[in-house]
mmCIF file with all atom_site columns, C-alpha atoms in Angstrom:
data_model
loop_
_atom_site.group_PDB
_atom_site.id
_atom_site.type_symbol
_atom_site.label_atom_id
_atom_site.label_alt_id
_atom_site.label_comp_id
_atom_site.label_asym_id
_atom_site.label_entity_id
_atom_site.label_seq_id
_atom_site.pdbx_PDB_ins_code
_atom_site.Cartn_x
_atom_site.Cartn_y
_atom_site.Cartn_z
_atom_site.occupancy
_atom_site.B_iso_or_equiv
_atom_site.pdbx_formal_charge
_atom_site.auth_seq_id
_atom_site.auth_comp_id
_atom_site.auth_asym_id
_atom_site.auth_atom_id
_atom_site.pdbx_PDB_model_num
ATOM 1   C CA . MET A 1 1   ? 211.948 98.868  110.616 1.00 0.00 ? 1   MET A CA 1
ATOM 2   C CA . LYS A 1 2   ? 213.045 100.186 114.027 1.00 0.00 ? 2   LYS A CA 1
ATOM 3   C CA . LYS A 1 3   ? 216.679 99.590  113.150 1.00 0.00 ? 3   LYS A CA 1
ATOM 4   C CA . ILE A 1 4   ? 216.417 101.644 109.986 1.00 0.00 ? 4   ILE A CA 1
ATOM 5   C CA . LEU A 1 5   ? 214.878 104.504 111.973 1.00 0.00 ? 5   LEU A CA 1
ATOM 6   C CA . PHE A 1 6   ? 217.624 104.314 114.617 1.00 0.00 ? 6   PHE A CA 1
ATOM 7   C CA . TYR A 1 7   ? 220.435 104.303 112.098 1.00 0.00 ? 7   TYR A CA 1
ATOM 8   C CA . SER A 1 8   ? 218.888 107.056 109.988 1.00 0.00 ? 8   SER A CA 1
ATOM 9   C CA . VAL A 1 9   ? 218.943 109.578 112.875 1.00 0.00 ? 9   VAL A CA 1
ATOM 10  C CA . PRO A 1 10  ? 222.599 110.656 112.273 1.00 0.00 ? 10  PRO A CA 1
ATOM 11  C CA . VAL A 1 11  ? 221.890 110.834 108.546 1.00 0.00 ? 11  VAL A CA 1
ATOM 12  C CA . LEU A 1 12  ? 218.931 113.141 109.191 1.00 0.00 ? 12  LEU A CA 1
ATOM 13  C CA . ILE A 1 13  ? 220.947 115.308 111.578 1.00 0.00 ? 13  ILE A CA 1
ATOM 14  C CA . SER A 1 14  ? 223.787 115.717 109.100 1.00 0.00 ? 14  SER A CA 1
ATOM 15  C CA . MET A 1 15  ? 221.349 116.433 106.250 1.00 0.00 ? 15  MET A CA 1
ATOM 16  C CA . ILE A 1 16  ? 219.574 119.080 108.357 1.00 0.00 ? 16  ILE A CA 1
ATOM 17  C CA . TRP A 1 17  ? 222.959 120.671 109.087 1.00 0.00 ? 17  TRP A CA 1
ATOM 18  C CA . LEU A 1 18  ? 223.768 120.569 105.378 1.00 0.00 ? 18  LEU A CA 1
ATOM 19  C CA . ILE A 1 19  ? 220.486 122.220 104.408 1.00 0.00 ? 19  ILE A CA 1
ATOM 20  C CA . LEU A 1 20  ? 220.703 124.906 107.100 1.00 0.00 ? 20  LEU A CA 1
ATOM 21  C CA . THR A 1 21  ? 224.336 125.875 106.549 1.00 0.00 ? 21  THR A CA 1
ATOM 22  C CA . GLN A 1 22  ? 224.965 125.169 102.856 1.00 0.00 ? 22  GLN A CA 1
ATOM 23  C CA . GLN A 1 23  ? 221.419 125.519 101.413 1.00 0.00 ? 23  GLN A CA 1
ATOM 24  C CA . THR A 1 24  ? 221.778 122.289 99.424  1.00 0.00 ? 24  THR A CA 1
ATOM 25  C CA . CYS A 1 25  ? 220.688 118.680 99.708  1.00 0.00 ? 25  CYS A CA 1
ATOM 26  C CA . ASN A 1 26  ? 223.601 117.332 97.665  1.00 0.00 ? 26  ASN A CA 1
ATOM 27  C CA . PRO A 1 27  ? 226.671 116.573 99.806  1.00 0.00 ? 27  PRO A CA 1
ATOM 28  C CA . ILE A 1 28  ? 228.778 115.787 96.729  1.00 0.00 ? 28  ILE A CA 1
ATOM 29  C CA . SER A 1 29  ? 228.419 119.340 95.383  1.00 0.00 ? 29  SER A CA 1
ATOM 30  C CA . ILE A 1 30  ? 229.867 121.149 98.419  1.00 0.00 ? 30  ILE A CA 1
ATOM 31  C CA . LYS A 1 31  ? 233.540 122.077 98.691  1.00 0.00 ? 31  LYS A CA 1
ATOM 32  C CA . GLY A 1 32  ? 236.263 120.442 100.821 1.00 0.00 ? 32  GLY A CA 1
ATOM 33  C CA . PRO A 1 33  ? 236.076 121.864 104.369 1.00 0.00 ? 33  PRO A CA 1
ATOM 34  C CA . GLU A 1 34  ? 232.292 121.998 104.367 1.00 0.00 ? 34  GLU A CA 1
ATOM 35  C CA . PHE A 1 35  ? 232.099 118.406 103.132 1.00 0.00 ? 35  PHE A CA 1
ATOM 36  C CA . LEU A 1 36  ? 234.525 117.330 105.865 1.00 0.00 ? 36  LEU A CA 1
ATOM 37  C CA . LYS A 1 37  ? 232.300 118.966 108.503 1.00 0.00 ? 37  LYS A CA 1
ATOM 38  C CA . PHE A 1 38  ? 229.245 117.224 107.040 1.00 0.00 ? 38  PHE A CA 1
ATOM 39  C CA . TYR A 1 39  ? 231.052 113.902 106.793 1.00 0.00 ? 39  TYR A CA 1
ATOM 40  C CA . LEU A 1 40  ? 232.430 114.099 110.339 1.00 0.00 ? 40  LEU A CA 1
ATOM 41  C CA . ILE A 1 41  ? 228.955 114.891 111.703 1.00 0.00 ? 41  ILE A CA 1
ATOM 42  C CA . LEU A 1 42  ? 227.632 111.885 109.794 1.00 0.00 ? 42  LEU A CA 1
ATOM 43  C CA . VAL A 1 43  ? 230.419 109.461 110.751 1.00 0.00 ? 43  VAL A CA 1
ATOM 44  C CA . LEU A 1 44  ? 230.792 110.478 114.392 1.00 0.00 ? 44  LEU A CA 1
ATOM 45  C CA . GLY A 1 45  ? 227.025 110.560 114.909 1.00 0.00 ? 45  GLY A CA 1
ATOM 46  C CA . PHE A 1 46  ? 226.594 107.146 113.319 1.00 0.00 ? 46  PHE A CA 1
ATOM 47  C CA . TYR A 1 47  ? 229.394 105.467 115.242 1.00 0.00 ? 47  TYR A CA 1
ATOM 48  C CA . ALA A 1 48  ? 228.305 107.082 118.518 1.00 0.00 ? 48  ALA A CA 1
ATOM 49  C CA . LEU A 1 49  ? 224.836 105.634 117.924 1.00 0.00 ? 49  LEU A CA 1
ATOM 50  C CA . VAL A 1 50  ? 226.361 102.243 117.095 1.00 0.00 ? 50  VAL A CA 1
ATOM 51  C CA . MET A 1 51  ? 228.355 102.251 120.340 1.00 0.00 ? 51  MET A CA 1
ATOM 52  C CA . VAL A 1 52  ? 225.278 103.175 122.378 1.00 0.00 ? 52  VAL A CA 1
ATOM 53  C CA . LEU A 1 53  ? 223.178 100.472 120.726 1.00 0.00 ? 53  LEU A CA 1
ATOM 54  C CA . LYS A 1 54  ? 225.942 97.879  121.121 1.00 0.00 ? 54  LYS A CA 1
ATOM 55  C CA . SER A 1 55  ? 226.203 98.652  124.826 1.00 0.00 ? 55  SER A CA 1
ATOM 56  C CA . PHE A 1 56  ? 222.506 97.812  125.208 1.00 0.00 ? 56  PHE A CA 1
ATOM 57  C CA . LYS A 1 57  ? 222.154 94.904  122.767 1.00 0.00 ? 57  LYS A CA 1
ATOM 58  C CA . GLY A 1 58  ? 225.686 93.708  122.091 1.00 0.00 ? 58  GLY A CA 1
ATOM 59  C CA . ASN A 1 59  ? 225.115 92.418  118.567 1.00 0.00 ? 59  ASN A CA 1
ATOM 60  C CA . SER A 1 60  ? 225.539 93.779  115.077 1.00 0.00 ? 60  SER A CA 1
ATOM 61  C CA . SER A 1 61  ? 222.937 93.695  112.349 1.00 0.00 ? 61  SER A CA 1
ATOM 62  C CA . LYS A 1 62  ? 222.846 93.715  108.585 1.00 0.00 ? 62  LYS A CA 1
ATOM 63  C CA . THR A 1 63  ? 221.219 97.141  108.664 1.00 0.00 ? 63  THR A CA 1
ATOM 64  C CA . MET A 1 64  ? 224.162 98.599  110.563 1.00 0.00 ? 64  MET A CA 1
ATOM 65  C CA . PHE A 1 65  ? 226.590 97.015  108.103 1.00 0.00 ? 65  PHE A CA 1
ATOM 66  C CA . TYR A 1 66  ? 224.683 98.414  105.105 1.00 0.00 ? 66  TYR A CA 1
ATOM 67  C CA . PHE A 1 67  ? 224.669 101.916 106.588 1.00 0.00 ? 67  PHE A CA 1
ATOM 68  C CA . MET A 1 68  ? 228.422 101.629 107.218 1.00 0.00 ? 68  MET A CA 1
ATOM 69  C CA . ILE A 1 69  ? 229.005 100.632 103.609 1.00 0.00 ? 69  ILE A CA 1
ATOM 70  C CA . LEU A 1 70  ? 226.808 103.470 102.287 1.00 0.00 ? 70  LEU A CA 1
ATOM 71  C CA . ILE A 1 71  ? 228.670 106.046 104.377 1.00 0.00 ? 71  ILE A CA 1
ATOM 72  C CA . LEU A 1 72  ? 231.987 104.639 103.153 1.00 0.00 ? 72  LEU A CA 1
ATOM 73  C CA . LEU A 1 73  ? 230.787 104.761 99.536  1.00 0.00 ? 73  LEU A CA 1
ATOM 74  C CA . LEU A 1 74  ? 229.800 108.426 99.932  1.00 0.00 ? 74  LEU A CA 1
ATOM 75  C CA . GLY A 1 75  ? 233.341 109.204 101.059 1.00 0.00 ? 75  GLY A CA 1
ATOM 76  C CA . ILE A 1 76  ? 234.872 107.174 98.231  1.00 0.00 ? 76  ILE A CA 1
ATOM 77  C CA . VAL A 1 77  ? 232.762 109.041 95.657  1.00 0.00 ? 77  VAL A CA 1
ATOM 78  C CA . LYS A 1 78  ? 233.932 112.358 97.093  1.00 0.00 ? 78  LYS A CA 1
ATOM 79  C CA . VAL A 1 79  ? 237.581 111.215 97.051  1.00 0.00 ? 79  VAL A CA 1
ATOM 80  C CA . ILE A 1 80  ? 237.268 110.200 93.405  1.00 0.00 ? 80  ILE A CA 1
ATOM 81  C CA . LYS A 1 81  ? 235.666 113.550 92.566  1.00 0.00 ? 81  LYS A CA 1
ATOM 82  C CA . GLY A 1 82  ? 238.434 115.384 94.427  1.00 0.00 ? 82  GLY A CA 1
ATOM 83  C CA . LEU A 1 83  ? 241.141 113.435 92.627  1.00 0.00 ? 83  LEU A CA 1
ATOM 84  C CA . ILE A 1 84  ? 239.570 114.139 89.231  1.00 0.00 ? 84  ILE A CA 1
ATOM 85  C CA . ILE A 1 85  ? 239.388 117.859 89.997  1.00 0.00 ? 85  ILE A CA 1
ATOM 86  C CA . GLY A 1 86  ? 242.894 117.840 91.452  1.00 0.00 ? 86  GLY A CA 1
ATOM 87  C CA . LYS A 1 87  ? 242.060 118.955 94.976  1.00 0.00 ? 87  LYS A CA 1
ATOM 88  C CA . PRO A 1 88  ? 243.814 117.694 98.127  1.00 0.00 ? 88  PRO A CA 1
ATOM 89  C CA . VAL A 1 89  ? 241.901 114.820 99.739  1.00 0.00 ? 89  VAL A CA 1
ATOM 90  C CA . GLY A 1 90  ? 244.310 113.772 102.514 1.00 0.00 ? 90  GLY A CA 1
ATOM 91  C CA . TYR A 1 91  ? 242.032 114.219 105.526 1.00 0.00 ? 91  TYR A CA 1
ATOM 92  C CA . LEU A 1 92  ? 239.192 112.403 103.821 1.00 0.00 ? 92  LEU A CA 1
ATOM 93  C CA . VAL A 1 93  ? 241.479 109.515 102.866 1.00 0.00 ? 93  VAL A CA 1
ATOM 94  C CA . VAL A 1 94  ? 242.580 109.161 106.502 1.00 0.00 ? 94  VAL A CA 1
ATOM 95  C CA . ILE A 1 95  ? 238.943 109.123 107.641 1.00 0.00 ? 95  ILE A CA 1
ATOM 96  C CA . LEU A 1 96  ? 238.092 106.518 104.997 1.00 0.00 ? 96  LEU A CA 1
ATOM 97  C CA . ILE A 1 97  ? 241.010 104.294 106.017 1.00 0.00 ? 97  ILE A CA 1
ATOM 98  C CA . ALA A 1 98  ? 239.878 104.435 109.654 1.00 0.00 ? 98  ALA A CA 1
ATOM 99  C CA . GLU A 1 99  ? 236.334 103.661 108.560 1.00 0.00 ? 99  GLU A CA 1
ATOM 100 C CA . GLY A 1 100 ? 237.491 100.716 106.469 1.00 0.00 ? 100 GLY A CA 1
ATOM 101 C CA . VAL A 1 101 ? 239.422 99.291  109.417 1.00 0.00 ? 101 VAL A CA 1
ATOM 102 C CA . ILE A 1 102 ? 236.345 99.626  111.628 1.00 0.00 ? 102 ILE A CA 1
ATOM 103 C CA . ILE A 1 103 ? 234.202 97.847  109.039 1.00 0.00 ? 103 ILE A CA 1
ATOM 104 C CA . LEU A 1 104 ? 236.742 95.038  108.712 1.00 0.00 ? 104 LEU A CA 1
ATOM 105 C CA . CYS A 1 105 ? 236.878 94.600  112.498 1.00 0.00 ? 105 CYS A CA 1
ATOM 106 C CA . GLN A 1 106 ? 233.124 94.097  112.750 1.00 0.00 ? 106 GLN A CA 1
ATOM 107 C CA . PRO A 1 107 ? 232.115 90.554  113.604 1.00 0.00 ? 107 PRO A CA 1
ATOM 108 C CA . GLY A 1 108 ? 230.228 88.716  110.906 1.00 0.00 ? 108 GLY A CA 1
ATOM 109 C CA . VAL A 1 109 ? 226.468 88.909  110.870 1.00 0.00 ? 109 VAL A CA 1
ATOM 110 C CA . LYS A 1 110 ? 224.891 85.569  111.681 1.00 0.00 ? 110 LYS A CA 1
ATOM 111 C CA . SER A 1 111 ? 222.278 84.272  109.309 1.00 0.00 ? 111 SER A CA 1
ATOM 112 C CA . ASN A 1 112 ? 219.093 82.514  110.353 1.00 0.00 ? 112 ASN A CA 1
ATOM 113 C CA . THR A 1 113 ? 219.326 79.777  107.739 1.00 0.00 ? 113 THR A CA 1
ATOM 114 C CA . LYS A 1 114 ? 220.140 76.289  108.918 1.00 0.00 ? 114 LYS A CA 1
ATOM 115 C CA . HIS A 1 115 ? 222.316 74.114  106.739 1.00 0.00 ? 115 HIS A CA 1
ATOM 116 C CA . LYS A 1 116 ? 221.381 70.455  106.442 1.00 0.00 ? 116 LYS A CA 1
ATOM 117 C CA . PRO A 1 117 ? 224.244 67.977  106.455 1.00 0.00 ? 117 PRO A CA 1
ATOM 118 C CA . ILE A 1 118 ? 224.597 65.920  103.308 1.00 0.00 ? 118 ILE A CA 1
#
């Protein structure tokens, strides 16, 4: 439960920014530059928190991985929407590629199950 609260702090900060500046709770509905500001606040805040937590603990968790995937999926949905509308999505694609590389470079999460030899 503590991990979910830690990782939700950047999400809350970016949502508060979205509500205060754009008067909406839906990040998909906002236009390009405003979405990029929202998304950069979300991504940079999340990865800064991850780096701080890794410096103290040194391990990765499933919760962190799930938040990374959810943030990536939000960007992918916005890219698809931008492509359907016909808007330029270059900056967002670059951010998503960097995010994908970071996710792929994460070490695997160890499970607690013990396998019995046959």
